[in-house]
PDB file of C-alpha atoms in Angstrom:
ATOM      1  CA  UNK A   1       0.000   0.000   0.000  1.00 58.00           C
ATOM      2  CA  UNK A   2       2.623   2.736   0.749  1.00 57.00           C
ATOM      3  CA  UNK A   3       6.203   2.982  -0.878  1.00 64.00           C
ATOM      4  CA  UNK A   4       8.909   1.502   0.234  1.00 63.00           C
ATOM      5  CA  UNK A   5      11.423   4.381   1.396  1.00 57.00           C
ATOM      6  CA  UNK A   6       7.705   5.154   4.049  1.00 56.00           C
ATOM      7  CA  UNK A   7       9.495   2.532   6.283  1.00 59.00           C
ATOM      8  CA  UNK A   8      12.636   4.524   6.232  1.00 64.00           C
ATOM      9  CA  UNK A   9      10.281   7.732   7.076  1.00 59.00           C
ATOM     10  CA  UNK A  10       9.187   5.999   9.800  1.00 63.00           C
ATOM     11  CA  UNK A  11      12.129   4.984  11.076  1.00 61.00           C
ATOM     12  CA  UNK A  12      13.247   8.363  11.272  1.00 63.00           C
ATOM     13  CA  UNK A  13       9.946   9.950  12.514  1.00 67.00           C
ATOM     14  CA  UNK A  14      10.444   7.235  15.594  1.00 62.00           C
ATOM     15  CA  UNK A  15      13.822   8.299  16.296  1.00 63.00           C
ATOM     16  CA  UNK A  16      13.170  12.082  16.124  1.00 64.00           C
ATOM     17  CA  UNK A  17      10.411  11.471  18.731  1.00 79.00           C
ATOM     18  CA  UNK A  18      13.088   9.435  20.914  1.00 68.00           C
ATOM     19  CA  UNK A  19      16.545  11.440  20.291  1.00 72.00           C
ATOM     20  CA  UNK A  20      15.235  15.385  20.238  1.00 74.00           C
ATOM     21  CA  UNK A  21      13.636  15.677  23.509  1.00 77.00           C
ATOM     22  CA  UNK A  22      16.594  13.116  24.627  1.00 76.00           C
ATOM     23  CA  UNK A  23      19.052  16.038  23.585  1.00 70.00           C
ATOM     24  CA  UNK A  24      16.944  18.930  24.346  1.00 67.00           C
ATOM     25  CA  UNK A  25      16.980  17.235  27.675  1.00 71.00           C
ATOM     26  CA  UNK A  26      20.597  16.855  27.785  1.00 68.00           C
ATOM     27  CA  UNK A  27      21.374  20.707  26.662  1.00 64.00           C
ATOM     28  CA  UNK A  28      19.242  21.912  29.166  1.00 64.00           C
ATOM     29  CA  UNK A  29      20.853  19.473  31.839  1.00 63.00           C
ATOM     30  CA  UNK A  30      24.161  20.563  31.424  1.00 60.00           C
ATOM     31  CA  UNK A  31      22.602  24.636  30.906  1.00 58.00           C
ATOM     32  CA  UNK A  32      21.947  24.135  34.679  1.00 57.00           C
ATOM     33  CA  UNK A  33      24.904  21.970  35.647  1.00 58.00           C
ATOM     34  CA  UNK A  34      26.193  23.307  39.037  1.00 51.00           C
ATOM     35  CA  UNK A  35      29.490  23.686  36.973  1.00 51.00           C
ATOM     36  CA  UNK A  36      27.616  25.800  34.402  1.00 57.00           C
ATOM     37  CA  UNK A  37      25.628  27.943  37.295  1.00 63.00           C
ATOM     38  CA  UNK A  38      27.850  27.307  40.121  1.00 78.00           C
ATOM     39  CA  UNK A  39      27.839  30.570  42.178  1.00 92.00           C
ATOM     40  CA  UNK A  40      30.750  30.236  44.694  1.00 94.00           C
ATOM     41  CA  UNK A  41      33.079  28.241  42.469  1.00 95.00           C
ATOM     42  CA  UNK A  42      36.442  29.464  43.426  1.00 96.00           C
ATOM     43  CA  UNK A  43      38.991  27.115  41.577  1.00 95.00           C
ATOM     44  CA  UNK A  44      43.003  26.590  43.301  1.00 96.00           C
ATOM     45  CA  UNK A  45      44.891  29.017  40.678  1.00 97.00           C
ATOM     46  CA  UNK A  46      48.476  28.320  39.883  1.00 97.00           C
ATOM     47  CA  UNK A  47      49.893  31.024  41.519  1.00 97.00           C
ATOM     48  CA  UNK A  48      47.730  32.500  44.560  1.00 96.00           C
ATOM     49  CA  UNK A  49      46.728  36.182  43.433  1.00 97.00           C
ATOM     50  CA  UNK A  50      44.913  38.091  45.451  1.00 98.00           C
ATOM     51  CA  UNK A  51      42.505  41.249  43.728  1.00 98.00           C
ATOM     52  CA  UNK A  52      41.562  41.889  47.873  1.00 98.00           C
ATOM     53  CA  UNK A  53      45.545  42.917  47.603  1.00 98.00           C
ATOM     54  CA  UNK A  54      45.997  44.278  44.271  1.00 98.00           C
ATOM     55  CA  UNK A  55      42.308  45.788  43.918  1.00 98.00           C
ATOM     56  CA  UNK A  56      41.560  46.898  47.265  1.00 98.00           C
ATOM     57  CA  UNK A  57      44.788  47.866  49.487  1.00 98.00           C
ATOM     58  CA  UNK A  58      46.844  48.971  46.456  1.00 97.00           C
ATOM     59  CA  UNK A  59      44.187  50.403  44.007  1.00 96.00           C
ATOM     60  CA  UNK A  60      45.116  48.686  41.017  1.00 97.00           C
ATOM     61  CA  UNK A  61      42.467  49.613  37.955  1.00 97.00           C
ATOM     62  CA  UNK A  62      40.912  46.442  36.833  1.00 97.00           C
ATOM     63  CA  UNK A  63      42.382  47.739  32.772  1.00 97.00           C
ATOM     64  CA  UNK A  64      46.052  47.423  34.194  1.00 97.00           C
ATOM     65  CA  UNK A  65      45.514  43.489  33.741  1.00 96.00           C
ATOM     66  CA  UNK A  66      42.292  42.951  32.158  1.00 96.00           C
ATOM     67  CA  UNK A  67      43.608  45.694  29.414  1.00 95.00           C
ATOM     68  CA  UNK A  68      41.844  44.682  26.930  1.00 96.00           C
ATOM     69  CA  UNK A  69      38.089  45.214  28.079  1.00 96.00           C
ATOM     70  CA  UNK A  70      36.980  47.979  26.583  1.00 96.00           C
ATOM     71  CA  UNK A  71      37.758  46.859  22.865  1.00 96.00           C
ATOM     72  CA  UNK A  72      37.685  43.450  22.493  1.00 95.00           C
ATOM     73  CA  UNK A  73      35.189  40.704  23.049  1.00 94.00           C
ATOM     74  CA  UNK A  74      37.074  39.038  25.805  1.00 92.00           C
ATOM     75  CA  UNK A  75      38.998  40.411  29.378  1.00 90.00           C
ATOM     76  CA  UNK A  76      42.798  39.473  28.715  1.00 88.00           C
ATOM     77  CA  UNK A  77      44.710  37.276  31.184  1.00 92.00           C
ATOM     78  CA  UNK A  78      47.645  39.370  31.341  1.00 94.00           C
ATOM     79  CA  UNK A  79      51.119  38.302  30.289  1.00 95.00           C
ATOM     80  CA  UNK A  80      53.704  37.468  32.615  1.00 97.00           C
ATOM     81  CA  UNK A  81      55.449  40.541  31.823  1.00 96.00           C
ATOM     82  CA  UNK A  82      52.578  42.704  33.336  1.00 97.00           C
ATOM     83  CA  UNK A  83      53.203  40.648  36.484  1.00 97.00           C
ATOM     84  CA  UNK A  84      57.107  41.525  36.620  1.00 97.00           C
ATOM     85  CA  UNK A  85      56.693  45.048  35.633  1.00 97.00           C
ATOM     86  CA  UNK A  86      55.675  45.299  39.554  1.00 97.00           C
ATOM     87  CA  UNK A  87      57.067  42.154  40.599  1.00 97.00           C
ATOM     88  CA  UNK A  88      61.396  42.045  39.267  1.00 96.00           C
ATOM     89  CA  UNK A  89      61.550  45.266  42.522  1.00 96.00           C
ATOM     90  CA  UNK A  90      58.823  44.045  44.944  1.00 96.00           C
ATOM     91  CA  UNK A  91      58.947  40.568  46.830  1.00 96.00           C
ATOM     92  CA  UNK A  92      61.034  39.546  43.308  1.00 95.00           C
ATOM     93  CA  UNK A  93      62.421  36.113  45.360  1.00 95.00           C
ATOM     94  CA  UNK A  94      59.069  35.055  47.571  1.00 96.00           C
ATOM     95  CA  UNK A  95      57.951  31.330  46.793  1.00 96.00           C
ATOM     96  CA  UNK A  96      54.570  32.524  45.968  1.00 96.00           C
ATOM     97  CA  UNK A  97      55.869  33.621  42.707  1.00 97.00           C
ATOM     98  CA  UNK A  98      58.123  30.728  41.891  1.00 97.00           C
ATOM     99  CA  UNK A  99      55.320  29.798  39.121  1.00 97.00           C
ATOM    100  CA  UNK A 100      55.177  33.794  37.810  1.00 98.00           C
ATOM    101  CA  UNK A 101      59.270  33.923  37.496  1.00 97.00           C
ATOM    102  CA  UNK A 102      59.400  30.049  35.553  1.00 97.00           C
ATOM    103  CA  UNK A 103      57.026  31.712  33.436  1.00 98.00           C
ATOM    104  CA  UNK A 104      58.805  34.646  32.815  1.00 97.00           C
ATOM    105  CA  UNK A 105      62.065  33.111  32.114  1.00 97.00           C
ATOM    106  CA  UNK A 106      60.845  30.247  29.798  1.00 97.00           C
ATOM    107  CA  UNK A 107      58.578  32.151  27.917  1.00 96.00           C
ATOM    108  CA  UNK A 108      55.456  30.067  28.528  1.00 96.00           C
ATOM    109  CA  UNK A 109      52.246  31.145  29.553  1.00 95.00           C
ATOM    110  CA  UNK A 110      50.900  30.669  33.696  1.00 97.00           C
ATOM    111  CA  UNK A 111      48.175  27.987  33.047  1.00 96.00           C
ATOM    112  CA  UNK A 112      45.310  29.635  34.622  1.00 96.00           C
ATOM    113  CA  UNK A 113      41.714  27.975  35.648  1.00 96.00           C
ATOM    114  CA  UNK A 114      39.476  30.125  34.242  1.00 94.00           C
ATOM    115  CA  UNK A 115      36.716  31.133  36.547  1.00 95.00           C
ATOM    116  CA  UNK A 116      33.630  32.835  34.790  1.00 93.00           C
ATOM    117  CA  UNK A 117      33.165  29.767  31.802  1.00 90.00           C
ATOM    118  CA  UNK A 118      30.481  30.775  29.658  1.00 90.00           C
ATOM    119  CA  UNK A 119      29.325  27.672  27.587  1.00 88.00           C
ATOM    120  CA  UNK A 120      30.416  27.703  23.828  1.00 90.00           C
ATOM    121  CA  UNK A 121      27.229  28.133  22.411  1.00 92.00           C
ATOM    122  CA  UNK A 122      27.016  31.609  24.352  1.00 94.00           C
ATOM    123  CA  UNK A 123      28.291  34.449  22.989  1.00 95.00           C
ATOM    124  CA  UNK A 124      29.131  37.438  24.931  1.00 96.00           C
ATOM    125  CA  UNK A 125      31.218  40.761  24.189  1.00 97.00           C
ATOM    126  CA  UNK A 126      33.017  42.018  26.836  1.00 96.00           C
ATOM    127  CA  UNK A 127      33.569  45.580  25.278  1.00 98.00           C
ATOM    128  CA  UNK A 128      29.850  46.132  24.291  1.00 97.00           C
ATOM    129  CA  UNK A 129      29.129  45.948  28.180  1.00 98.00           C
ATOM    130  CA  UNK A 130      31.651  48.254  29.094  1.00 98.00           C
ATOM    131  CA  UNK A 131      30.978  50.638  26.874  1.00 98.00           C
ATOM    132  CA  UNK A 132      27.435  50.715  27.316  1.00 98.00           C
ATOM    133  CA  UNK A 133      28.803  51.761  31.005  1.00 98.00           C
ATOM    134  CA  UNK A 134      27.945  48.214  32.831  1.00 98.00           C
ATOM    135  CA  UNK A 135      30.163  48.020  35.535  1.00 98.00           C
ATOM    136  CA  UNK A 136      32.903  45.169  36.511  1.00 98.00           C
ATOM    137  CA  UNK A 137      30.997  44.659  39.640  1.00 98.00           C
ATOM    138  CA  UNK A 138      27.750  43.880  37.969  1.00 97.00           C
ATOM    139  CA  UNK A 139      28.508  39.982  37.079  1.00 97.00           C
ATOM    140  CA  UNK A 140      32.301  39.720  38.926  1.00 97.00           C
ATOM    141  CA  UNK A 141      31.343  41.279  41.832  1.00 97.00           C
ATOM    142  CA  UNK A 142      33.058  42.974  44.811  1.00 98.00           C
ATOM    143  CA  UNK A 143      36.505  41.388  43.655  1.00 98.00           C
ATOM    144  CA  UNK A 144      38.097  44.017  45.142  1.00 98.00           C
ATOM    145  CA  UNK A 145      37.414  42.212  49.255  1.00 98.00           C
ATOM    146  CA  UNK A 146      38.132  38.638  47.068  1.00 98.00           C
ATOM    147  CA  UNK A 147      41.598  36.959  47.720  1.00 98.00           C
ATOM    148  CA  UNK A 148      40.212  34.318  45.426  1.00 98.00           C
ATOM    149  CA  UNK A 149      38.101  34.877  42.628  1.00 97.00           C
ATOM    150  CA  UNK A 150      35.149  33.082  42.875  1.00 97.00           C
ATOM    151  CA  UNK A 151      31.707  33.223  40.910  1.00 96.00           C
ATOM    152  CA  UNK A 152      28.915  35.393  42.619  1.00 96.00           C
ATOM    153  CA  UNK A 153      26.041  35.540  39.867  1.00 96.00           C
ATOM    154  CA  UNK A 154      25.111  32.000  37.645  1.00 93.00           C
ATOM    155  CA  UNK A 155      25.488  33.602  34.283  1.00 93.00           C
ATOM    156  CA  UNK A 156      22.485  31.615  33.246  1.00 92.00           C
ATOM    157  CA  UNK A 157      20.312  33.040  30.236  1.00 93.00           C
ATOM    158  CA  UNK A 158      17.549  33.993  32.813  1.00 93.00           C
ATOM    159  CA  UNK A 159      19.859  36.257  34.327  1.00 95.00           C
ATOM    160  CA  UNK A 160      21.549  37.751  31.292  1.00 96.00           C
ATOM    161  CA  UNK A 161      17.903  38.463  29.646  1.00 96.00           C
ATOM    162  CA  UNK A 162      16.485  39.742  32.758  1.00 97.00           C
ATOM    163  CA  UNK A 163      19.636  42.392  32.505  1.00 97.00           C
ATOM    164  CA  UNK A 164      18.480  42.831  28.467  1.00 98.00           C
ATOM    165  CA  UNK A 165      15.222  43.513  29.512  1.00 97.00           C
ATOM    166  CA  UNK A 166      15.821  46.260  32.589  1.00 97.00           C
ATOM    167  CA  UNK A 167      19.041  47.614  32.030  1.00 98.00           C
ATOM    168  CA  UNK A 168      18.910  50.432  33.888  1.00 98.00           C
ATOM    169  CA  UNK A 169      19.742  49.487  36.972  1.00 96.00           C
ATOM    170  CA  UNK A 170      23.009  47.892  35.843  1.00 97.00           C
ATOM    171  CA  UNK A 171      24.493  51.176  34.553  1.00 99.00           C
ATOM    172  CA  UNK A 172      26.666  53.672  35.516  1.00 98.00           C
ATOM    173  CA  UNK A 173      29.182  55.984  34.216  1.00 98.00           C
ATOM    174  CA  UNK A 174      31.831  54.829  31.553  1.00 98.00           C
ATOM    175  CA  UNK A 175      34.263  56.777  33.915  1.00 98.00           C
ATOM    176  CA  UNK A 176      33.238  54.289  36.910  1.00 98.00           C
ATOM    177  CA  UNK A 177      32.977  50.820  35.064  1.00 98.00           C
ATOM    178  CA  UNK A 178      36.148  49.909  37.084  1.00 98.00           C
ATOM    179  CA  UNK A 179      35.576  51.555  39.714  1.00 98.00           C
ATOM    180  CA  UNK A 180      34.476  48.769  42.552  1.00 96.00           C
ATOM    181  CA  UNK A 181      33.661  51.234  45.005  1.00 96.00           C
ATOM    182  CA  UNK A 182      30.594  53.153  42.816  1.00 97.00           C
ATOM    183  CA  UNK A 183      27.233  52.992  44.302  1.00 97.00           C
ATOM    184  CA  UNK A 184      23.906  54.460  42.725  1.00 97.00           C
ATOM    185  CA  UNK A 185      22.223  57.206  44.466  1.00 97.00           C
ATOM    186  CA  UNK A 186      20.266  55.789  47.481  1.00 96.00           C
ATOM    187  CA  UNK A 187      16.914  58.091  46.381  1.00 97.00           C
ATOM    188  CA  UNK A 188      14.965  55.577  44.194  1.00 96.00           C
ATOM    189  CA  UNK A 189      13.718  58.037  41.947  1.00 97.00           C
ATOM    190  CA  UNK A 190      17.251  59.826  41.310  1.00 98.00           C
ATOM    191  CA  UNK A 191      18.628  56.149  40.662  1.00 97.00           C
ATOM    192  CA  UNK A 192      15.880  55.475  37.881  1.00 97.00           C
ATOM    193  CA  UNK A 193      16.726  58.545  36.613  1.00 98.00           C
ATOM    194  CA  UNK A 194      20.296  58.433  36.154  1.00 98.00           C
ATOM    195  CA  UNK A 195      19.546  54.295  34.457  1.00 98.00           C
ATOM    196  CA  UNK A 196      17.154  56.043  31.922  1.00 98.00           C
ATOM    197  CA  UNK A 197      19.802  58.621  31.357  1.00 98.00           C
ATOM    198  CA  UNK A 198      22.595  56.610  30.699  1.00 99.00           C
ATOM    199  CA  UNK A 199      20.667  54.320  28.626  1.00 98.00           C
ATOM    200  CA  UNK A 200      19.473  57.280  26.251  1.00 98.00           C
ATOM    201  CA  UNK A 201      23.152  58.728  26.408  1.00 98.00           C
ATOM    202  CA  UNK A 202      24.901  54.877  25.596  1.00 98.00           C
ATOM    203  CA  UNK A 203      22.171  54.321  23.292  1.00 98.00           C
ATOM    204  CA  UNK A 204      21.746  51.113  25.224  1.00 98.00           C
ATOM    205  CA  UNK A 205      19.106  48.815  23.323  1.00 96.00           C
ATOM    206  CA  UNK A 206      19.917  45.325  23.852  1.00 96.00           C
ATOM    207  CA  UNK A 207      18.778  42.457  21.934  1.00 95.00           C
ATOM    208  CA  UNK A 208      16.514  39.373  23.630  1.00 96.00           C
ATOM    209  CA  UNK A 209      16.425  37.501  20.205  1.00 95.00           C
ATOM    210  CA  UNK A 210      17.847  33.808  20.096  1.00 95.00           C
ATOM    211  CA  UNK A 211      20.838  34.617  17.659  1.00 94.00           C
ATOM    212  CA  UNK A 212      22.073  37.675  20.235  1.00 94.00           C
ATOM    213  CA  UNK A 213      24.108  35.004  22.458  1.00 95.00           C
ATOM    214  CA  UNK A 214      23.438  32.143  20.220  1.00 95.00           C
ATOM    215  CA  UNK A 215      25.586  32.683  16.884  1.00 88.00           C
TER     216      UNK A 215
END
């Protein structure tokens, strides 16, 4: 009664019904993996820097490191070099730094964990925030009081779309993106005001379509 390649169809129609939820399931399993959304995750780094040091005793800008920021889509891990400039005159023999001055000499890269891991099928533009005057703070947090860097927001699309969607609490300044000490005026009112007029002065429109983050 019905061709032979209908079998085939069939086939296939069975296994879509089986496989596609299967790996729907699966993507949205590992979307809210605690290793995906683990707030708190605070990995043992090779050598044991401290931003509660760097940031908040000595007032080191996060740009000095991270230099990159504000024009490319990712944060730089600095070079060793950036790490001597300081480091050949201050504590230059202290075992702390044993990994910073192998690396130095033999010309390889410190093999850093990296802490904030966005999934690959997320796309996200470091210098688009920071330009549009959202602040370090906003998804790091207060790394200046961390001695390790640890996660403090889950990164999950939820939380990035609820951002999207009400943006104007998240801004400030472009002056005081780095600055981990900025706070909002306490009046409500004067607070809403200075979101809606940094988001008309940044020109701040972000996207909630599929194929902003998903490229």
């Amino acid at each position: 009664m019905f061709p032979k390649w209908s079998n085939r169809a069939t086939v296939g129609v069975v296994l879509g019904i089986v496989f596609v939820p299967a790996y729907v399931g699966l993507l949205l399993a590992y979307g809210a993996h605690p290793t995906t959304l683990y707030v708190g995750y605070a990995p043992e780094q090779p050598v044991p820097y401290s931003h509660a040091q760097h940031v908040g005793k000595l007032g080191l800008d996060c740009r000095y490191c991270h230099f990159t920021v504000e024009k490319s889509a990712v944060a730089a891990i600095p070079p060793t070099e950036v790490c001597m400039n300081c480091h050949t005159a201050i504590l230059p023999n202290t075992a702390k730094l044993g990994e910073v001055r192998r690396s130095h000499v033999e010309g390889t890269p410190i093999r850093w964990v990296k802490v904030h891991d966005l999934p690959d099928y997320a796309y996200f533009h470091h210098a688009a925030h920071v330009n549009a005057g959202v602040g370090c703070s906003e998804c790091h947090g207060p790394v200046q009081q961390m001695a390790v860097v640890q996660t403090v927001q889950p990164l999950s699309m939820a939380w990035c779309l609820d951002c999207h969607r009400n943006p104007e609490s998240r801004l400030r300044p472009r002056d005081q993106v780095t600055n981990m000490e900025w706070r909002p005026p306490e009046d409500s009112a004067a607070r809403a005001a200075l979101g809606r007029s940094l988001r008309d002065k940044y020109h701040v429109n972000p996207n909630t379509d599929c194929a902003t983050c998903h490229r």
